[in-house]
Tab-separated table of C-alpha atoms in Angstrom:
chain	number	residue	atom	x	y	z
L	1	UNK	CA	7.566	4.964	25.724
L	2	UNK	CA	11.266	4.893	25.109
L	3	UNK	CA	13.683	6.944	23.096
L	4	UNK	CA	15.130	5.946	19.735
L	5	UNK	CA	18.676	6.033	18.498
L	6	UNK	CA	19.765	8.901	16.241
L	7	UNK	CA	23.026	9.473	14.332
L	8	UNK	CA	25.802	10.674	16.674
L	9	UNK	CA	25.836	14.313	15.531
L	10	UNK	CA	22.125	14.630	16.366
L	11	UNK	CA	22.407	12.961	19.783
L	12	UNK	CA	21.074	16.010	21.610
L	13	UNK	CA	17.701	15.440	19.910
L	14	UNK	CA	17.361	11.877	21.238
L	15	UNK	CA	15.134	12.860	24.218
L	16	UNK	CA	12.586	14.293	21.725
L	17	UNK	CA	12.121	10.885	20.103
L	18	UNK	CA	10.193	9.696	23.131
L	19	UNK	CA	7.193	11.837	22.182
L	20	UNK	CA	7.927	12.552	18.503
L	21	UNK	CA	9.225	10.592	15.545
L	22	UNK	CA	6.764	7.732	15.091
L	23	UNK	CA	7.053	5.640	11.939
L	24	UNK	CA	3.615	6.295	10.433
L	25	UNK	CA	1.548	9.340	9.577
L	26	UNK	CA	-1.299	7.982	11.715
L	27	UNK	CA	0.924	7.896	14.808
L	28	UNK	CA	2.709	11.183	14.112
L	29	UNK	CA	-0.560	13.004	13.492
L	30	UNK	CA	-2.104	11.444	16.585
L	31	UNK	CA	0.814	12.692	18.681
L	32	UNK	CA	0.265	16.183	17.270
L	33	UNK	CA	-3.495	16.442	17.722
L	34	UNK	CA	-3.445	14.992	21.239
L	35	UNK	CA	-0.673	17.331	22.443
L	36	UNK	CA	-0.986	20.779	23.964
L	37	UNK	CA	0.025	23.613	21.636
L	38	UNK	CA	2.816	24.651	23.998
L	39	UNK	CA	4.385	21.192	23.673
L	40	UNK	CA	4.115	21.298	19.886
L	41	UNK	CA	5.691	24.758	19.928
L	42	UNK	CA	8.518	23.544	22.206
L	43	UNK	CA	9.226	20.607	19.888
L	44	UNK	CA	9.237	22.930	16.857
L	45	UNK	CA	11.566	25.378	18.608
L	46	UNK	CA	13.958	22.592	19.597
L	47	UNK	CA	14.227	21.098	16.091
L	48	UNK	CA	13.976	24.143	13.813
L	49	UNK	CA	17.614	25.260	14.352
L	50	UNK	CA	18.748	21.760	13.270
L	51	UNK	CA	16.479	21.293	10.246
L	52	UNK	CA	18.923	22.527	7.658
L	53	UNK	CA	21.607	20.138	8.956
L	54	UNK	CA	19.091	17.301	9.275
L	55	UNK	CA	18.007	17.680	5.646
L	56	UNK	CA	21.633	17.935	4.464
L	57	UNK	CA	22.421	14.719	6.348
L	58	UNK	CA	19.319	12.875	5.120
L	59	UNK	CA	20.179	13.938	1.578
L	60	UNK	CA	23.067	11.475	1.710
L	61	UNK	CA	20.874	8.505	2.673
L	62	UNK	CA	17.899	6.612	1.302
L	63	UNK	CA	15.350	4.292	2.891
L	64	UNK	CA	17.854	1.430	3.048
L	65	UNK	CA	19.793	3.390	5.693
L	66	UNK	CA	20.435	2.106	9.217
L	67	UNK	CA	17.755	2.547	11.885
L	68	UNK	CA	19.235	5.679	13.535
L	69	UNK	CA	19.176	7.487	10.167
L	70	UNK	CA	15.611	6.423	9.449
L	71	UNK	CA	14.645	7.496	12.972
L	72	UNK	CA	16.001	10.946	12.172
L	73	UNK	CA	13.740	11.068	9.090
L	74	UNK	CA	10.756	10.101	11.250
L	75	UNK	CA	11.622	12.871	13.703
L	76	UNK	CA	11.830	15.314	10.788
L	77	UNK	CA	8.388	14.184	9.607
L	78	UNK	CA	6.976	14.852	13.065
L	79	UNK	CA	8.587	18.282	12.807
L	80	UNK	CA	6.611	18.789	9.579
L	81	UNK	CA	3.383	18.045	11.472
L	82	UNK	CA	4.437	20.561	14.124
L	83	UNK	CA	5.459	23.170	11.554
L	84	UNK	CA	1.964	23.623	10.132
L	85	UNK	CA	0.594	24.028	13.669
L	86	UNK	CA	3.127	26.738	14.481
L	87	UNK	CA	3.492	28.504	11.133
L	88	UNK	CA	-0.064	28.286	9.763
L	89	UNK	CA	-2.782	27.187	12.173
L	90	UNK	CA	-1.558	28.425	15.575
L	91	UNK	CA	-3.337	25.368	16.911
L	92	UNK	CA	-2.718	21.619	17.033
L	93	UNK	CA	-5.778	20.898	14.884
L	94	UNK	CA	-7.204	22.676	11.852
L	95	UNK	CA	-9.338	25.581	13.149
L	96	UNK	CA	-12.982	25.346	11.991
L	97	UNK	CA	-11.987	22.177	10.113
L	98	UNK	CA	-13.796	18.913	9.487
L	99	UNK	CA	-13.526	16.545	12.465
L	100	UNK	CA	-10.086	14.956	12.001
L	101	UNK	CA	-11.270	11.820	13.827
L	102	UNK	CA	-13.653	11.158	10.920
L	103	UNK	CA	-10.856	11.577	8.364
L	104	UNK	CA	-9.232	8.151	8.367
L	105	UNK	CA	-5.565	7.932	7.493
L	106	UNK	CA	-4.630	4.995	5.245
L	107	UNK	CA	-1.270	6.379	4.146
L	108	UNK	CA	1.397	3.744	3.521
L	109	UNK	CA	3.984	5.412	5.783
S	1	UNK	CA	3.785	31.633	-22.712
S	2	UNK	CA	0.806	33.665	-23.743
S	3	UNK	CA	-1.634	34.857	-21.191
S	4	UNK	CA	-5.114	33.791	-22.231
S	5	UNK	CA	-7.440	36.574	-23.161
S	6	UNK	CA	-9.738	37.629	-20.364
S	7	UNK	CA	-12.937	36.226	-21.746
S	8	UNK	CA	-15.750	34.748	-19.806
S	9	UNK	CA	-15.503	30.945	-19.878
S	10	UNK	CA	-19.209	30.805	-20.641
S	11	UNK	CA	-18.629	32.605	-23.961
S	12	UNK	CA	-17.072	29.419	-25.331
S	13	UNK	CA	-19.937	27.213	-24.150
S	14	UNK	CA	-23.199	28.667	-25.408
S	15	UNK	CA	-25.043	25.395	-24.683
S	16	UNK	CA	-24.736	26.213	-20.974
S	17	UNK	CA	-27.286	28.712	-19.776
S	18	UNK	CA	-26.280	31.416	-17.291
S	19	UNK	CA	-29.324	31.294	-15.039
S	20	UNK	CA	-29.384	30.038	-11.456
S	21	UNK	CA	-29.368	26.220	-11.171
S	22	UNK	CA	-32.077	24.333	-9.241
S	23	UNK	CA	-31.254	22.928	-5.781
S	24	UNK	CA	-33.646	20.007	-6.253
S	25	UNK	CA	-31.025	17.622	-7.764
S	26	UNK	CA	-28.903	18.028	-4.617
S	27	UNK	CA	-31.635	17.104	-2.140
S	28	UNK	CA	-34.287	14.992	-3.851
S	29	UNK	CA	-34.269	11.232	-3.101
S	30	UNK	CA	-36.267	10.662	-6.306
S	31	UNK	CA	-33.673	12.539	-8.343
S	32	UNK	CA	-30.929	10.471	-6.725
S	33	UNK	CA	-32.687	7.295	-7.880
S	34	UNK	CA	-32.661	8.676	-11.423
S	35	UNK	CA	-28.938	9.408	-11.093
S	36	UNK	CA	-28.305	5.867	-9.920
S	37	UNK	CA	-29.955	4.475	-13.052
S	38	UNK	CA	-28.939	7.023	-15.674
S	39	UNK	CA	-25.416	7.793	-14.475
S	40	UNK	CA	-23.849	5.357	-12.043
S	41	UNK	CA	-25.127	2.233	-13.780
S	42	UNK	CA	-23.956	3.509	-17.156
S	43	UNK	CA	-20.402	4.851	-16.967
S	44	UNK	CA	-16.850	3.641	-16.647
S	45	UNK	CA	-15.608	4.404	-13.129
S	46	UNK	CA	-12.169	4.218	-11.565
S	47	UNK	CA	-12.144	1.777	-8.662
S	48	UNK	CA	-8.472	1.541	-7.632
S	49	UNK	CA	-4.913	1.626	-8.959
S	50	UNK	CA	-2.794	-1.262	-10.121
S	51	UNK	CA	-0.621	-0.533	-7.036
S	52	UNK	CA	-3.560	-1.801	-4.970
S	53	UNK	CA	-3.297	-5.211	-6.670
S	54	UNK	CA	0.308	-5.270	-7.951
S	55	UNK	CA	0.914	-9.042	-8.088
S	56	UNK	CA	-0.988	-12.101	-9.352
S	57	UNK	CA	-3.423	-13.203	-6.654
S	58	UNK	CA	-3.702	-9.737	-5.107
S	59	UNK	CA	-7.282	-8.604	-4.604
S	60	UNK	CA	-9.289	-5.765	-3.121
S	61	UNK	CA	-12.981	-5.662	-2.238
S	62	UNK	CA	-14.798	-2.375	-2.818
S	63	UNK	CA	-18.298	-1.682	-1.594
S	64	UNK	CA	-20.072	0.323	-4.294
S	65	UNK	CA	-23.175	1.464	-2.459
S	66	UNK	CA	-24.705	3.351	-5.381
S	67	UNK	CA	-24.717	0.072	-7.348
S	68	UNK	CA	-25.800	-1.859	-4.256
S	69	UNK	CA	-22.937	-4.245	-4.806
S	70	UNK	CA	-19.567	-5.298	-3.574
S	71	UNK	CA	-16.834	-5.617	-6.203
S	72	UNK	CA	-13.948	-8.055	-6.083
S	73	UNK	CA	-10.979	-6.751	-8.081
S	74	UNK	CA	-8.447	-9.512	-8.708
S	75	UNK	CA	-5.046	-9.621	-10.389
S	76	UNK	CA	-5.221	-12.958	-12.206
S	77	UNK	CA	-2.466	-15.545	-12.652
S	78	UNK	CA	-2.458	-14.537	-16.336
S	79	UNK	CA	-1.587	-10.944	-15.368
S	80	UNK	CA	-5.029	-9.587	-16.233
S	81	UNK	CA	-6.975	-7.524	-13.685
S	82	UNK	CA	-10.641	-8.496	-13.463
S	83	UNK	CA	-13.693	-7.115	-11.706
S	84	UNK	CA	-16.329	-9.489	-10.319
S	85	UNK	CA	-19.461	-9.068	-8.316
S	86	UNK	CA	-18.324	-10.337	-4.924
S	87	UNK	CA	-21.236	-12.784	-4.791
S	88	UNK	CA	-21.180	-16.577	-4.613
S	89	UNK	CA	-23.218	-18.110	-7.449
S	90	UNK	CA	-24.713	-20.709	-5.126
S	91	UNK	CA	-26.903	-18.880	-2.600
S	92	UNK	CA	-25.765	-15.297	-3.118
S	93	UNK	CA	-23.541	-14.955	-0.082
S	94	UNK	CA	-20.849	-12.302	-0.348
S	95	UNK	CA	-17.796	-14.348	-1.242
S	96	UNK	CA	-14.796	-12.456	0.159
S	97	UNK	CA	-15.062	-10.750	3.532
S	98	UNK	CA	-11.573	-9.208	3.746
S	99	UNK	CA	-10.982	-5.749	2.276
S	100	UNK	CA	-7.798	-6.952	0.596
S	101	UNK	CA	-5.399	-9.839	0.407
S	102	UNK	CA	-3.612	-12.300	-1.863
S	103	UNK	CA	-5.010	-15.696	-2.789
S	104	UNK	CA	-5.148	-18.152	-5.674
S	105	UNK	CA	-8.655	-19.228	-4.710
S	106	UNK	CA	-11.737	-17.755	-3.059
S	107	UNK	CA	-13.766	-20.033	-0.851
S	108	UNK	CA	-17.305	-19.077	0.160
S	109	UNK	CA	-17.821	-18.990	3.917
S	110	UNK	CA	-21.347	-20.428	3.630
S	111	UNK	CA	-21.070	-23.861	1.881
S	112	UNK	CA	-17.477	-23.815	0.677
S	113	UNK	CA	-17.828	-23.275	-3.074
S	114	UNK	CA	-14.386	-22.379	-4.421
S	115	UNK	CA	-13.517	-20.044	-7.320
S	116	UNK	CA	-10.142	-19.300	-8.864
S	117	UNK	CA	-8.725	-15.840	-9.615
S	118	UNK	CA	-10.294	-15.958	-13.088
S	119	UNK	CA	-13.726	-16.484	-11.527
S	120	UNK	CA	-14.022	-20.144	-12.522
S	121	UNK	CA	-15.944	-22.420	-10.164
S	122	UNK	CA	-13.303	-25.011	-9.275
S	123	UNK	CA	-14.759	-26.886	-6.323
S	124	UNK	CA	-18.223	-27.653	-5.015
S	125	UNK	CA	-18.435	-29.774	-1.834
S	126	UNK	CA	-20.727	-32.794	-2.279
S	127	UNK	CA	-21.165	-31.877	-5.931
S	128	UNK	CA	-22.998	-35.117	-6.698
S	129	UNK	CA	-25.888	-34.006	-4.467
S	130	UNK	CA	-26.847	-31.355	-7.055
S	131	UNK	CA	-29.267	-32.343	-9.830
S	132	UNK	CA	-27.401	-30.700	-12.636
S	133	UNK	CA	-24.376	-28.499	-12.043
S	134	UNK	CA	-23.431	-26.365	-15.040
S	135	UNK	CA	-20.106	-24.997	-13.819
S	136	UNK	CA	-19.677	-22.738	-16.847
S	137	UNK	CA	-22.830	-20.817	-16.038
S	138	UNK	CA	-21.826	-20.649	-12.376
S	139	UNK	CA	-18.662	-18.584	-12.837
S	140	UNK	CA	-18.379	-15.385	-10.809
S	141	UNK	CA	-20.287	-12.590	-12.561
S	142	UNK	CA	-17.664	-10.517	-14.265
S	143	UNK	CA	-17.837	-6.845	-15.201
S	144	UNK	CA	-15.830	-5.105	-17.934
S	145	UNK	CA	-12.539	-3.994	-16.424
S	146	UNK	CA	-9.753	-2.051	-18.122
S	147	UNK	CA	-6.505	-0.398	-17.160
S	148	UNK	CA	-5.538	3.123	-18.182
S	149	UNK	CA	-2.201	4.491	-16.977
S	150	UNK	CA	-2.303	2.143	-13.998
S	151	UNK	CA	-5.852	3.175	-13.025
S	152	UNK	CA	-8.314	0.275	-12.833
S	153	UNK	CA	-11.724	1.133	-14.294
S	154	UNK	CA	-14.847	-1.021	-14.369
S	155	UNK	CA	-18.147	-0.652	-16.176
S	156	UNK	CA	-21.408	-1.641	-14.435
S	157	UNK	CA	-22.939	-3.006	-17.649
S	158	UNK	CA	-21.895	-6.238	-19.372
S	159	UNK	CA	-21.732	-4.404	-22.708
S	160	UNK	CA	-20.375	-0.840	-22.326
S	161	UNK	CA	-21.571	1.711	-24.882
S	162	UNK	CA	-17.972	2.605	-25.666
S	163	UNK	CA	-14.451	1.402	-24.836
S	164	UNK	CA	-12.725	3.059	-21.876
S	165	UNK	CA	-10.211	5.042	-23.937
S	166	UNK	CA	-12.985	6.463	-26.074
S	167	UNK	CA	-14.933	7.420	-22.943
S	168	UNK	CA	-11.893	9.182	-21.410
S	169	UNK	CA	-11.647	11.047	-24.693
S	170	UNK	CA	-9.565	14.184	-25.127
S	171	UNK	CA	-8.916	14.530	-21.406
S	172	UNK	CA	-7.522	11.004	-21.233
S	173	UNK	CA	-5.459	11.689	-24.339
S	174	UNK	CA	-4.015	14.813	-22.699
S	175	UNK	CA	-2.831	12.839	-19.643
S	176	UNK	CA	-1.697	9.670	-21.395
S	177	UNK	CA	2.038	10.460	-21.125
S	178	UNK	CA	2.024	11.956	-17.619
S	179	UNK	CA	4.515	9.832	-15.583
S	180	UNK	CA	2.010	8.162	-13.245
S	181	UNK	CA	4.150	5.024	-13.133
S	182	UNK	CA	7.168	6.889	-11.740
S	183	UNK	CA	5.241	7.985	-8.690
S	184	UNK	CA	4.401	6.289	-5.419
S	185	UNK	CA	1.425	6.764	-3.149
S	186	UNK	CA	2.479	8.792	-0.113
S	187	UNK	CA	-0.908	9.663	1.343
S	188	UNK	CA	-4.356	8.058	1.434
S	189	UNK	CA	-7.396	9.237	3.359
S	190	UNK	CA	-11.017	8.078	3.504
S	191	UNK	CA	-14.158	9.539	5.025
S	192	UNK	CA	-17.950	9.503	4.831
S	193	UNK	CA	-19.673	12.867	4.663
S	194	UNK	CA	-23.365	13.684	4.991
S	195	UNK	CA	-23.747	15.546	1.714
S	196	UNK	CA	-24.853	14.942	-1.845
S	197	UNK	CA	-22.095	13.762	-4.206
S	198	UNK	CA	-22.487	16.914	-6.335
S	199	UNK	CA	-22.121	19.199	-3.290
S	200	UNK	CA	-18.879	17.312	-2.671
S	201	UNK	CA	-17.589	17.535	-6.242
S	202	UNK	CA	-18.589	21.180	-6.608
S	203	UNK	CA	-16.433	22.057	-3.583
S	204	UNK	CA	-13.359	20.840	-5.470
S	205	UNK	CA	-14.022	22.177	-8.950
S	206	UNK	CA	-13.771	25.892	-8.335
S	207	UNK	CA	-11.168	28.197	-6.792
S	208	UNK	CA	-13.536	30.893	-5.611
S	209	UNK	CA	-13.552	29.425	-2.077
S	210	UNK	CA	-9.770	29.350	-1.721
S	211	UNK	CA	-9.064	32.774	-0.145
S	212	UNK	CA	-11.815	32.154	2.423
S	213	UNK	CA	-11.722	28.447	3.241
S	214	UNK	CA	-7.915	28.165	2.977
S	215	UNK	CA	-7.052	31.526	4.546
S	216	UNK	CA	-4.947	29.731	7.152
S	217	UNK	CA	-3.396	26.799	5.277
S	218	UNK	CA	-2.757	28.320	1.873
S	219	UNK	CA	-2.832	32.098	2.244
S	220	UNK	CA	-1.792	33.726	-1.041
S	221	UNK	CA	-0.603	30.399	-2.497
S	222	UNK	CA	-3.143	29.952	-5.302
S	223	UNK	CA	-3.478	33.563	-6.385
S	224	UNK	CA	-1.651	35.019	-9.351
S	225	UNK	CA	-0.136	38.454	-9.832
S	226	UNK	CA	-1.572	41.170	-7.604
S	227	UNK	CA	-4.866	39.400	-7.183
S	228	UNK	CA	-6.131	38.251	-3.809
S	229	UNK	CA	-8.554	35.872	-5.538
S	230	UNK	CA	-7.994	32.399	-6.910
S	231	UNK	CA	-9.001	33.080	-10.500
S	232	UNK	CA	-8.873	29.811	-12.437
S	233	UNK	CA	-7.417	29.702	-15.905
S	234	UNK	CA	-8.170	27.613	-18.935
S	235	UNK	CA	-11.562	26.075	-18.205
S	236	UNK	CA	-12.162	23.311	-20.748
S	237	UNK	CA	-15.545	21.649	-20.805
S	238	UNK	CA	-15.696	18.402	-22.749
S	239	UNK	CA	-18.812	16.417	-23.494
S	240	UNK	CA	-18.960	15.064	-19.925
S	241	UNK	CA	-15.527	15.619	-18.429
S	242	UNK	CA	-14.040	19.001	-17.593
S	243	UNK	CA	-10.728	20.577	-16.663
S	244	UNK	CA	-9.422	23.738	-15.027
S	245	UNK	CA	-6.029	25.154	-14.130
S	246	UNK	CA	-5.137	26.723	-10.787
S	247	UNK	CA	-2.965	29.835	-10.540
S	248	UNK	CA	0.124	30.089	-8.351
S	249	UNK	CA	1.412	33.032	-6.349
S	250	UNK	CA	5.041	32.852	-7.410
S	251	UNK	CA	6.196	36.080	-5.828
S	252	UNK	CA	5.054	35.490	-2.268
S	253	UNK	CA	7.345	34.700	0.682
S	254	UNK	CA	7.238	31.045	1.723
S	255	UNK	CA	6.819	30.050	5.368
S	256	UNK	CA	10.068	28.950	7.114
S	257	UNK	CA	9.577	25.192	6.777
S	258	UNK	CA	8.182	25.530	3.278
S	259	UNK	CA	11.315	27.502	2.310
S	260	UNK	CA	13.475	24.624	3.545
S	261	UNK	CA	11.606	21.954	1.627
S	262	UNK	CA	11.306	23.975	-1.579
S	263	UNK	CA	15.072	23.682	-1.964
S	264	UNK	CA	14.616	19.925	-2.293
S	265	UNK	CA	11.378	19.138	-4.026
S	266	UNK	CA	8.364	20.409	-5.860
S	267	UNK	CA	5.808	21.200	-3.211
S	268	UNK	CA	2.057	21.507	-3.048
S	269	UNK	CA	2.569	25.234	-2.821
S	270	UNK	CA	5.061	25.707	-5.591
S	271	UNK	CA	6.909	23.901	-8.343
S	272	UNK	CA	10.675	24.149	-7.812
S	273	UNK	CA	11.281	23.671	-11.522
S	274	UNK	CA	10.561	26.343	-14.029
S	275	UNK	CA	7.772	26.034	-16.516
S	276	UNK	CA	9.893	24.841	-19.455
S	277	UNK	CA	10.397	21.452	-17.861
S	278	UNK	CA	6.772	20.613	-17.253
S	279	UNK	CA	5.772	16.957	-17.370
S	280	UNK	CA	3.527	15.951	-20.310
S	281	UNK	CA	-0.142	16.856	-20.024
S	282	UNK	CA	0.238	19.763	-17.597
S	283	UNK	CA	-0.978	23.351	-17.905
S	284	UNK	CA	-2.417	22.717	-21.383
S	285	UNK	CA	-3.674	26.260	-21.844
S	286	UNK	CA	-0.313	27.736	-20.826
S	287	UNK	CA	-1.324	30.053	-18.006
S	288	UNK	CA	1.651	32.069	-16.800
S	289	UNK	CA	1.625	31.579	-13.051
S	290	UNK	CA	0.444	28.003	-12.806
S	291	UNK	CA	0.136	25.656	-9.810
S	292	UNK	CA	-1.788	22.516	-10.844
S	293	UNK	CA	-4.638	21.274	-13.007
S	294	UNK	CA	-8.052	20.016	-11.939
S	295	UNK	CA	-9.151	17.206	-14.271
S	296	UNK	CA	-12.632	15.862	-13.603
S	297	UNK	CA	-13.618	12.576	-15.198
S	298	UNK	CA	-17.360	12.122	-15.181
S	299	UNK	CA	-19.055	11.032	-13.103
S	300	UNK	CA	-16.958	10.864	-9.920
S	301	UNK	CA	-13.176	10.839	-10.415
S	302	UNK	CA	-10.561	13.619	-10.259
S	303	UNK	CA	-6.901	13.558	-11.263
S	304	UNK	CA	-5.244	16.815	-10.188
S	305	UNK	CA	-1.614	16.776	-11.389
S	306	UNK	CA	1.345	19.091	-10.946
S	307	UNK	CA	5.038	18.897	-11.773
S	308	UNK	CA	6.109	15.982	-9.581
S	309	UNK	CA	2.922	14.990	-7.761
S	310	UNK	CA	-0.753	14.373	-8.360
S	311	UNK	CA	-3.713	13.743	-6.169
S	312	UNK	CA	-6.895	11.910	-7.013
S	313	UNK	CA	-10.402	11.895	-5.587
S	314	UNK	CA	-13.123	9.257	-5.921
S	315	UNK	CA	-16.594	10.316	-4.791
S	316	UNK	CA	-18.932	7.394	-4.105
S	317	UNK	CA	-22.577	8.262	-3.466
S	318	UNK	CA	-24.274	6.231	-0.754
S	319	UNK	CA	-27.614	8.029	-0.693
S	320	UNK	CA	-28.929	11.428	-1.727
S	321	UNK	CA	-27.114	12.998	1.210
S	322	UNK	CA	-24.238	10.655	2.043
S	323	UNK	CA	-21.004	10.237	0.097
S	324	UNK	CA	-17.890	8.177	0.678
S	325	UNK	CA	-14.661	9.875	-0.306
S	326	UNK	CA	-11.311	8.362	-1.223
S	327	UNK	CA	-8.288	10.659	-1.540
S	328	UNK	CA	-4.820	9.612	-2.663
S	329	UNK	CA	-1.699	11.652	-3.280
S	330	UNK	CA	1.234	10.351	-5.287
S	331	UNK	CA	4.719	11.860	-5.602
S	332	UNK	CA	7.912	11.081	-7.481
S	333	UNK	CA	9.923	8.310	-5.866
S	334	UNK	CA	12.450	10.193	-3.696
S	335	UNK	CA	16.161	9.824	-4.424
S	336	UNK	CA	16.987	10.264	-0.731
S	337	UNK	CA	15.448	10.718	2.708
S	338	UNK	CA	15.686	14.528	2.587
S	339	UNK	CA	13.329	14.591	-0.399
S	340	UNK	CA	11.106	12.082	1.395
S	341	UNK	CA	10.820	14.529	4.319
S	342	UNK	CA	10.292	17.466	1.949
S	343	UNK	CA	7.396	15.591	0.326
S	344	UNK	CA	5.881	15.034	3.770
S	345	UNK	CA	5.360	18.798	3.998
S	346	UNK	CA	3.134	18.797	0.922
S	347	UNK	CA	1.310	15.701	2.101
S	348	UNK	CA	0.553	17.097	5.573
S	349	UNK	CA	-0.430	20.503	4.233
S	350	UNK	CA	-2.685	18.912	1.624
S	351	UNK	CA	-4.391	16.707	4.224
S	352	UNK	CA	-5.014	19.649	6.519
S	353	UNK	CA	-6.296	21.811	3.649
S	354	UNK	CA	-8.789	19.022	2.874
S	355	UNK	CA	-10.064	19.278	6.457
S	356	UNK	CA	-10.764	22.940	5.714
S	357	UNK	CA	-12.552	22.060	2.454
S	358	UNK	CA	-14.601	19.346	4.093
S	359	UNK	CA	-15.828	21.682	6.829
S	360	UNK	CA	-18.306	23.280	4.419
S	361	UNK	CA	-19.931	20.138	3.042
S	362	UNK	CA	-22.410	19.060	5.701
S	363	UNK	CA	-23.367	22.632	6.481
S	364	UNK	CA	-24.044	23.232	2.796
S	365	UNK	CA	-26.189	20.114	2.543
S	366	UNK	CA	-28.195	21.170	5.617
S	367	UNK	CA	-28.621	24.633	4.140
S	368	UNK	CA	-29.900	23.231	0.869
S	369	UNK	CA	-32.246	20.780	2.601
S	370	UNK	CA	-33.748	23.617	4.642
S	371	UNK	CA	-35.544	24.820	1.537
S	372	UNK	CA	-34.377	28.363	2.195
S	373	UNK	CA	-32.938	28.616	-1.294
S	374	UNK	CA	-34.316	26.987	-4.409
S	375	UNK	CA	-31.528	27.880	-6.829
S	376	UNK	CA	-27.736	28.156	-6.834
S	377	UNK	CA	-26.210	31.313	-8.281
S	378	UNK	CA	-22.982	30.205	-9.968
S	379	UNK	CA	-20.389	32.687	-11.225
S	380	UNK	CA	-18.263	32.223	-14.336
S	381	UNK	CA	-15.557	30.891	-11.979
S	382	UNK	CA	-17.996	28.147	-10.964
S	383	UNK	CA	-18.701	27.059	-14.527
S	384	UNK	CA	-17.540	23.512	-13.752
S	385	UNK	CA	-20.360	23.206	-11.185
S	386	UNK	CA	-22.806	24.428	-13.800
S	387	UNK	CA	-21.376	21.964	-16.325
S	388	UNK	CA	-21.772	19.029	-13.904
S	389	UNK	CA	-25.437	19.929	-13.387
S	390	UNK	CA	-25.875	20.274	-17.139
S	391	UNK	CA	-24.405	16.830	-17.890
S	392	UNK	CA	-26.311	15.107	-15.076
S	393	UNK	CA	-29.577	16.641	-16.199
S	394	UNK	CA	-28.905	15.685	-19.830
S	395	UNK	CA	-28.072	12.065	-18.893
S	396	UNK	CA	-31.288	11.778	-16.907
S	397	UNK	CA	-33.328	13.331	-19.703
S	398	UNK	CA	-31.764	11.008	-22.289
S	399	UNK	CA	-32.443	7.974	-20.100
S	400	UNK	CA	-36.124	8.927	-19.893
S	401	UNK	CA	-36.543	9.184	-23.667
């Protein structure tokens, strides 16, 4: 895997794009459920302090934006996956939940 | 808005008894056969949305196990959406093998008979070898198909008892101006679960389970006031359809990420707007602390809308104890990428909450099939489950007359 470009002011987050920030829900969720909780927690901790700035920045762009901007949105969506693990489930998968492998994702993005 | 009086829902529906409900309809193969005939062969059912076939030539194939058929839904060159049995009129081979695509013609993979998007037989190889080929009687078998608010419905009978709009009735009328068309699908999930279709539906038409099943994903989200229970408001039972409203805990403290996204967008957990700017068709009984509505169209289709998003469920029985489930969630088209990310929070949380819901289904079916209980003891909060049983039983009884 390789890293993806991000807008200049978020350059310090570029190393995180190697593991996080895939373009589809299927890929982002797969990264989450196949990771160790400590890695999900580390990703969450690294991005959380930037989230307010990331959302303010993304608020000035739409889906016609250049690739680095869209990559930042993908990274933020991976952060969303991580956030429910850290803030709600304290696990990478839903505790006592239905087998996620049987729950097929057909989401458009 | 006025708080509804604290009556029992059942007081308004004296035709529903209050006794325990038999388990038999959830586990009996013979009963399932009756349901197939009396219910699934006799009602309008939603099969997809116009967004699944947006342009002329677009098609989807849907396997409808309970009808033992495969449906071909096609957007015709004339702009009309049609439903056909996906069966070649020659030797009965299933015509289209792909789940979806775009084509002006459909060519059978067996002997090459070709149909157009209106179902007309347009080419037969070596046609002069047939004794008498009446092309008009060899069109694809079409089923009644109608659009309502972008939802594609079909009817399994050539001559439906009533038009779609009449069947959707008051509940359809309530939702007719909700802005479905302004929304886009953001999430779609599919699964097959080893449970009866009514076990499945029942799990999504009451709030009693919420504090237990969703104690991790949605703690204190769908509770109102000082309550720790999810007490539904405004149960409305129609002839066959039914609707409920879910309460919202407006005074609770959101989680850190939720707090960030709530500044940008309505979320699954809370509507950022106040109640005077509700979209048409929402919170019809005017409950004070409101989250979303649960609208159940008989026999197998839910539209659960809120202020800026809605999700839908289609429950497709396969056998007495297997059901295929389609879930979609739609949200307002985002003005920018920050709102797009904010909406992802609701989508992910919703998906994970569904994994919690689904965890009970197969265990419930196994429990029922064990024979250890013969009746289900429904509370007033589970009146929708009672109503479903009532309507199913009445349809079967009427079909036997």
